[in-house]
């Protein structure tokens, strides 16, 4: 059953990569380069993952202990909770971005992800969630000359 769940998720990721690639058709040549690169990269990685999983399943079928070979590969409730949490964080990030600015929304997104993946480490390395959006904001605004939403009191 886990075998089927993995392939459903992987086919969904292939669908997302195709959707991103096709939706970038309306953009100019320079603007569509990044989304298309990301979509093709995701597609290649998912196909490689599918081939790898197929080879592992084929190897484990002959030995008879497919469950024991990779016990962490199942999509259990904790994994699904983290996946749904990241989807919610992505939606909140996009929704809050124009309201509170890139740096604050980025801080909340990264800190939330750190707490979900490793709560105790997030307490020690909270500063990473603070510094990373600020550095990315500076790089995007100064070096790449791209506009990002600012803090509400700066705009």
C-alpha positions as YAML, in Angstrom:
chain: A
units: angstrom
residues:
- id: 1
  name: UNK
  ca: [0.00, 0.00, 0.00]
- id: 2
  name: UNK
  ca: [2.88, 2.37, 0.78]
- id: 3
  name: UNK
  ca: [4.17, 1.64, -2.70]
- id: 4
  name: UNK
  ca: [0.96, 3.03, -4.19]
- id: 5
  name: UNK
  ca: [0.96, 6.10, -1.91]
- id: 6
  name: UNK
  ca: [4.52, 6.98, -2.93]
- id: 7
  name: UNK
  ca: [3.68, 6.79, -6.60]
- id: 8
  name: UNK
  ca: [0.52, 8.87, -6.15]
- id: 9
  name: UNK
  ca: [2.57, 11.63, -4.51]
- id: 10
  name: UNK
  ca: [5.25, 11.37, -7.20]
- id: 11
  name: UNK
  ca: [2.72, 11.56, -10.02]
- id: 12
  name: UNK
  ca: [1.23, 14.62, -8.29]
- id: 13
  name: UNK
  ca: [4.67, 16.25, -8.25]
- id: 14
  name: UNK
  ca: [5.07, 15.50, -11.95]
- id: 15
  name: UNK
  ca: [1.69, 17.17, -12.52]
- id: 16
  name: UNK
  ca: [2.83, 20.24, -10.56]
- id: 17
  name: UNK
  ca: [6.02, 20.51, -12.60]
- id: 18
  name: UNK
  ca: [4.07, 20.26, -15.86]
- id: 19
  name: UNK
  ca: [1.58, 22.86, -14.61]
- id: 20
  name: UNK
  ca: [4.37, 25.29, -13.65]
- id: 21
  name: UNK
  ca: [6.09, 24.76, -17.01]
- id: 22
  name: UNK
  ca: [2.87, 25.35, -18.97]
- id: 23
  name: UNK
  ca: [1.76, 28.35, -16.89]
- id: 24
  name: UNK
  ca: [5.03, 30.15, -17.62]
- id: 25
  name: UNK
  ca: [4.14, 30.28, -21.33]
- id: 26
  name: UNK
  ca: [2.62, 33.77, -20.96]
- id: 27
  name: UNK
  ca: [5.83, 35.25, -19.55]
- id: 28
  name: UNK
  ca: [8.62, 36.85, -21.53]
- id: 29
  name: UNK
  ca: [11.68, 34.78, -22.41]
- id: 30
  name: UNK
  ca: [13.79, 36.11, -19.56]
- id: 31
  name: UNK
  ca: [10.97, 35.89, -16.99]
- id: 32
  name: UNK
  ca: [10.04, 32.30, -17.83]
- id: 33
  name: UNK
  ca: [13.59, 30.95, -17.54]
- id: 34
  name: UNK
  ca: [13.49, 30.51, -13.74]
- id: 35
  name: UNK
  ca: [10.08, 28.79, -13.41]
- id: 36
  name: UNK
  ca: [10.86, 26.50, -16.33]
- id: 37
  name: UNK
  ca: [14.25, 25.59, -14.88]
- id: 38
  name: UNK
  ca: [12.61, 24.75, -11.56]
- id: 39
  name: UNK
  ca: [9.85, 22.75, -13.25]
- id: 40
  name: UNK
  ca: [12.29, 20.73, -15.35]
- id: 41
  name: UNK
  ca: [14.54, 20.15, -12.31]
- id: 42
  name: UNK
  ca: [11.57, 18.90, -10.28]
- id: 43
  name: UNK
  ca: [10.50, 16.63, -13.12]
- id: 44
  name: UNK
  ca: [13.98, 15.12, -13.48]
- id: 45
  name: UNK
  ca: [14.34, 14.58, -9.72]
- id: 46
  name: UNK
  ca: [10.91, 12.95, -9.41]
- id: 47
  name: UNK
  ca: [11.57, 10.65, -12.36]
- id: 48
  name: UNK
  ca: [14.91, 9.64, -10.81]
- id: 49
  name: UNK
  ca: [13.15, 9.03, -7.50]
- id: 50
  name: UNK
  ca: [10.52, 6.88, -9.21]
- id: 51
  name: UNK
  ca: [13.22, 4.81, -10.92]
- id: 52
  name: UNK
  ca: [15.10, 4.44, -7.64]
- id: 53
  name: UNK
  ca: [11.95, 3.36, -5.78]
- id: 54
  name: UNK
  ca: [11.08, 0.91, -8.53]
- id: 55
  name: UNK
  ca: [14.55, -0.65, -8.36]
- id: 56
  name: UNK
  ca: [14.33, -0.93, -4.55]
- id: 57
  name: UNK
  ca: [10.87, -2.51, -4.74]
- id: 58
  name: UNK
  ca: [12.03, -4.95, -7.40]
- id: 59
  name: UNK
  ca: [15.05, -5.90, -5.28]
- id: 60
  name: UNK
  ca: [12.96, -6.25, -2.09]
- id: 61
  name: UNK
  ca: [10.25, -8.33, -3.80]
- id: 62
  name: UNK
  ca: [12.72, -11.11, -4.41]
- id: 63
  name: UNK
  ca: [13.82, -11.25, -0.75]
- id: 64
  name: UNK
  ca: [10.31, -11.16, 0.69]
- id: 65
  name: UNK
  ca: [10.87, -8.44, 3.28]
- id: 66
  name: UNK
  ca: [9.85, -5.27, 1.47]
- id: 67
  name: UNK
  ca: [8.54, -3.68, 4.69]
- id: 68
  name: UNK
  ca: [11.78, -4.30, 6.64]
- id: 69
  name: UNK
  ca: [14.10, -2.97, 3.95]
- id: 70
  name: UNK
  ca: [13.12, 0.70, 4.30]
- id: 71
  name: UNK
  ca: [10.94, 1.23, 7.39]
- id: 72
  name: UNK
  ca: [11.02, 5.03, 7.17]
- id: 73
  name: UNK
  ca: [9.55, 5.18, 3.67]
- id: 74
  name: UNK
  ca: [5.88, 4.96, 4.59]
- id: 75
  name: UNK
  ca: [3.65, 8.02, 4.49]
- id: 76
  name: UNK
  ca: [2.51, 7.96, 8.11]
- id: 77
  name: UNK
  ca: [0.37, 10.50, 9.96]
- id: 78
  name: UNK
  ca: [3.34, 12.60, 11.10]
- id: 79
  name: UNK
  ca: [4.68, 12.89, 7.56]
- id: 80
  name: UNK
  ca: [1.28, 13.84, 6.21]
- id: 81
  name: UNK
  ca: [0.84, 16.43, 9.01]
- id: 82
  name: UNK
  ca: [4.17, 18.02, 8.11]
- id: 83
  name: UNK
  ca: [3.25, 18.00, 4.41]
- id: 84
  name: UNK
  ca: [-0.12, 19.65, 5.06]
- id: 85
  name: UNK
  ca: [1.57, 22.11, 7.42]
- id: 86
  name: UNK
  ca: [4.01, 23.19, 4.73]
- id: 87
  name: UNK
  ca: [1.19, 23.64, 2.24]
- id: 88
  name: UNK
  ca: [-0.61, 25.85, 4.78]
- id: 89
  name: UNK
  ca: [2.62, 27.78, 5.46]
- id: 90
  name: UNK
  ca: [3.09, 28.35, 1.72]
- id: 91
  name: UNK
  ca: [-0.43, 29.70, 1.36]
- id: 92
  name: UNK
  ca: [0.01, 31.94, 4.41]
- id: 93
  name: UNK
  ca: [3.37, 33.17, 3.09]
- id: 94
  name: UNK
  ca: [1.87, 34.18, -0.26]
- id: 95
  name: UNK
  ca: [-1.16, 35.75, 1.44]
- id: 96
  name: UNK
  ca: [0.88, 37.69, 4.03]
- id: 97
  name: UNK
  ca: [3.67, 38.76, 1.66]
- id: 98
  name: UNK
  ca: [2.02, 41.95, 0.37]
- id: 99
  name: UNK
  ca: [0.58, 42.74, 3.81]
- id: 100
  name: UNK
  ca: [3.63, 42.46, 6.11]
- id: 101
  name: UNK
  ca: [6.54, 42.42, 3.64]
- id: 102
  name: UNK
  ca: [9.00, 39.80, 2.46]
- id: 103
  name: UNK
  ca: [11.29, 39.78, 5.49]
- id: 104
  name: UNK
  ca: [8.60, 39.28, 8.13]
- id: 105
  name: UNK
  ca: [6.63, 36.75, 6.07]
- id: 106
  name: UNK
  ca: [9.87, 34.91, 5.26]
- id: 107
  name: UNK
  ca: [10.85, 34.85, 8.94]
- id: 108
  name: UNK
  ca: [7.48, 33.39, 9.93]
- id: 109
  name: UNK
  ca: [7.63, 30.81, 7.12]
- id: 110
  name: UNK
  ca: [11.17, 29.63, 7.93]
- id: 111
  name: UNK
  ca: [10.62, 29.62, 11.70]
- id: 112
  name: UNK
  ca: [7.39, 27.66, 11.29]
- id: 113
  name: UNK
  ca: [9.14, 25.10, 9.11]
- id: 114
  name: UNK
  ca: [11.99, 24.81, 11.60]
- id: 115
  name: UNK
  ca: [9.55, 24.23, 14.45]
- id: 116
  name: UNK
  ca: [7.66, 21.57, 12.49]
- id: 117
  name: UNK
  ca: [10.80, 19.70, 11.46]
- id: 118
  name: UNK
  ca: [12.75, 19.98, 14.70]
- id: 119
  name: UNK
  ca: [11.28, 21.98, 17.55]
- id: 120
  name: UNK
  ca: [14.29, 21.97, 19.86]
- id: 121
  name: UNK
  ca: [16.70, 23.00, 17.09]
- id: 122
  name: UNK
  ca: [14.41, 25.92, 16.21]
- id: 123
  name: UNK
  ca: [14.90, 27.31, 19.72]
- id: 124
  name: UNK
  ca: [18.68, 27.30, 19.28]
- id: 125
  name: UNK
  ca: [18.84, 28.44, 15.65]
- id: 126
  name: UNK
  ca: [15.99, 30.99, 15.52]
- id: 127
  name: UNK
  ca: [18.48, 33.53, 14.25]
- id: 128
  name: UNK
  ca: [18.78, 31.62, 10.95]
- id: 129
  name: UNK
  ca: [15.09, 32.29, 10.33]
- id: 130
  name: UNK
  ca: [15.74, 35.96, 11.07]
- id: 131
  name: UNK
  ca: [18.92, 36.43, 9.02]
- id: 132
  name: UNK
  ca: [18.05, 34.41, 5.90]
- id: 133
  name: UNK
  ca: [15.07, 36.53, 4.71]
- id: 134
  name: UNK
  ca: [17.01, 39.73, 5.36]
- id: 135
  name: UNK
  ca: [20.00, 38.50, 3.33]
- id: 136
  name: UNK
  ca: [17.71, 37.28, 0.53]
- id: 137
  name: UNK
  ca: [15.88, 40.62, 0.55]
- id: 138
  name: UNK
  ca: [19.14, 42.53, 0.21]
- id: 139
  name: UNK
  ca: [20.38, 40.25, -2.58]
- id: 140
  name: UNK
  ca: [17.12, 40.45, -4.53]
- id: 141
  name: UNK
  ca: [16.73, 44.22, -4.10]
- id: 142
  name: UNK
  ca: [20.31, 45.32, -4.69]
- id: 143
  name: UNK
  ca: [22.10, 42.71, -6.79]
- id: 144
  name: UNK
  ca: [19.18, 41.43, -8.87]
- id: 145
  name: UNK
  ca: [17.22, 44.70, -8.85]
- id: 146
  name: UNK
  ca: [13.91, 42.91, -8.20]
- id: 147
  name: UNK
  ca: [11.08, 44.46, -6.27]
- id: 148
  name: UNK
  ca: [9.93, 42.63, -3.17]
- id: 149
  name: UNK
  ca: [7.16, 43.78, -0.83]
- id: 150
  name: UNK
  ca: [8.59, 45.97, 1.94]
- id: 151
  name: UNK
  ca: [7.71, 46.28, 5.60]
- id: 152
  name: UNK
  ca: [4.40, 48.17, 5.98]
- id: 153
  name: UNK
  ca: [6.09, 51.17, 7.63]
- id: 154
  name: UNK
  ca: [8.72, 51.46, 4.88]
- id: 155
  name: UNK
  ca: [6.45, 51.45, 1.84]
...
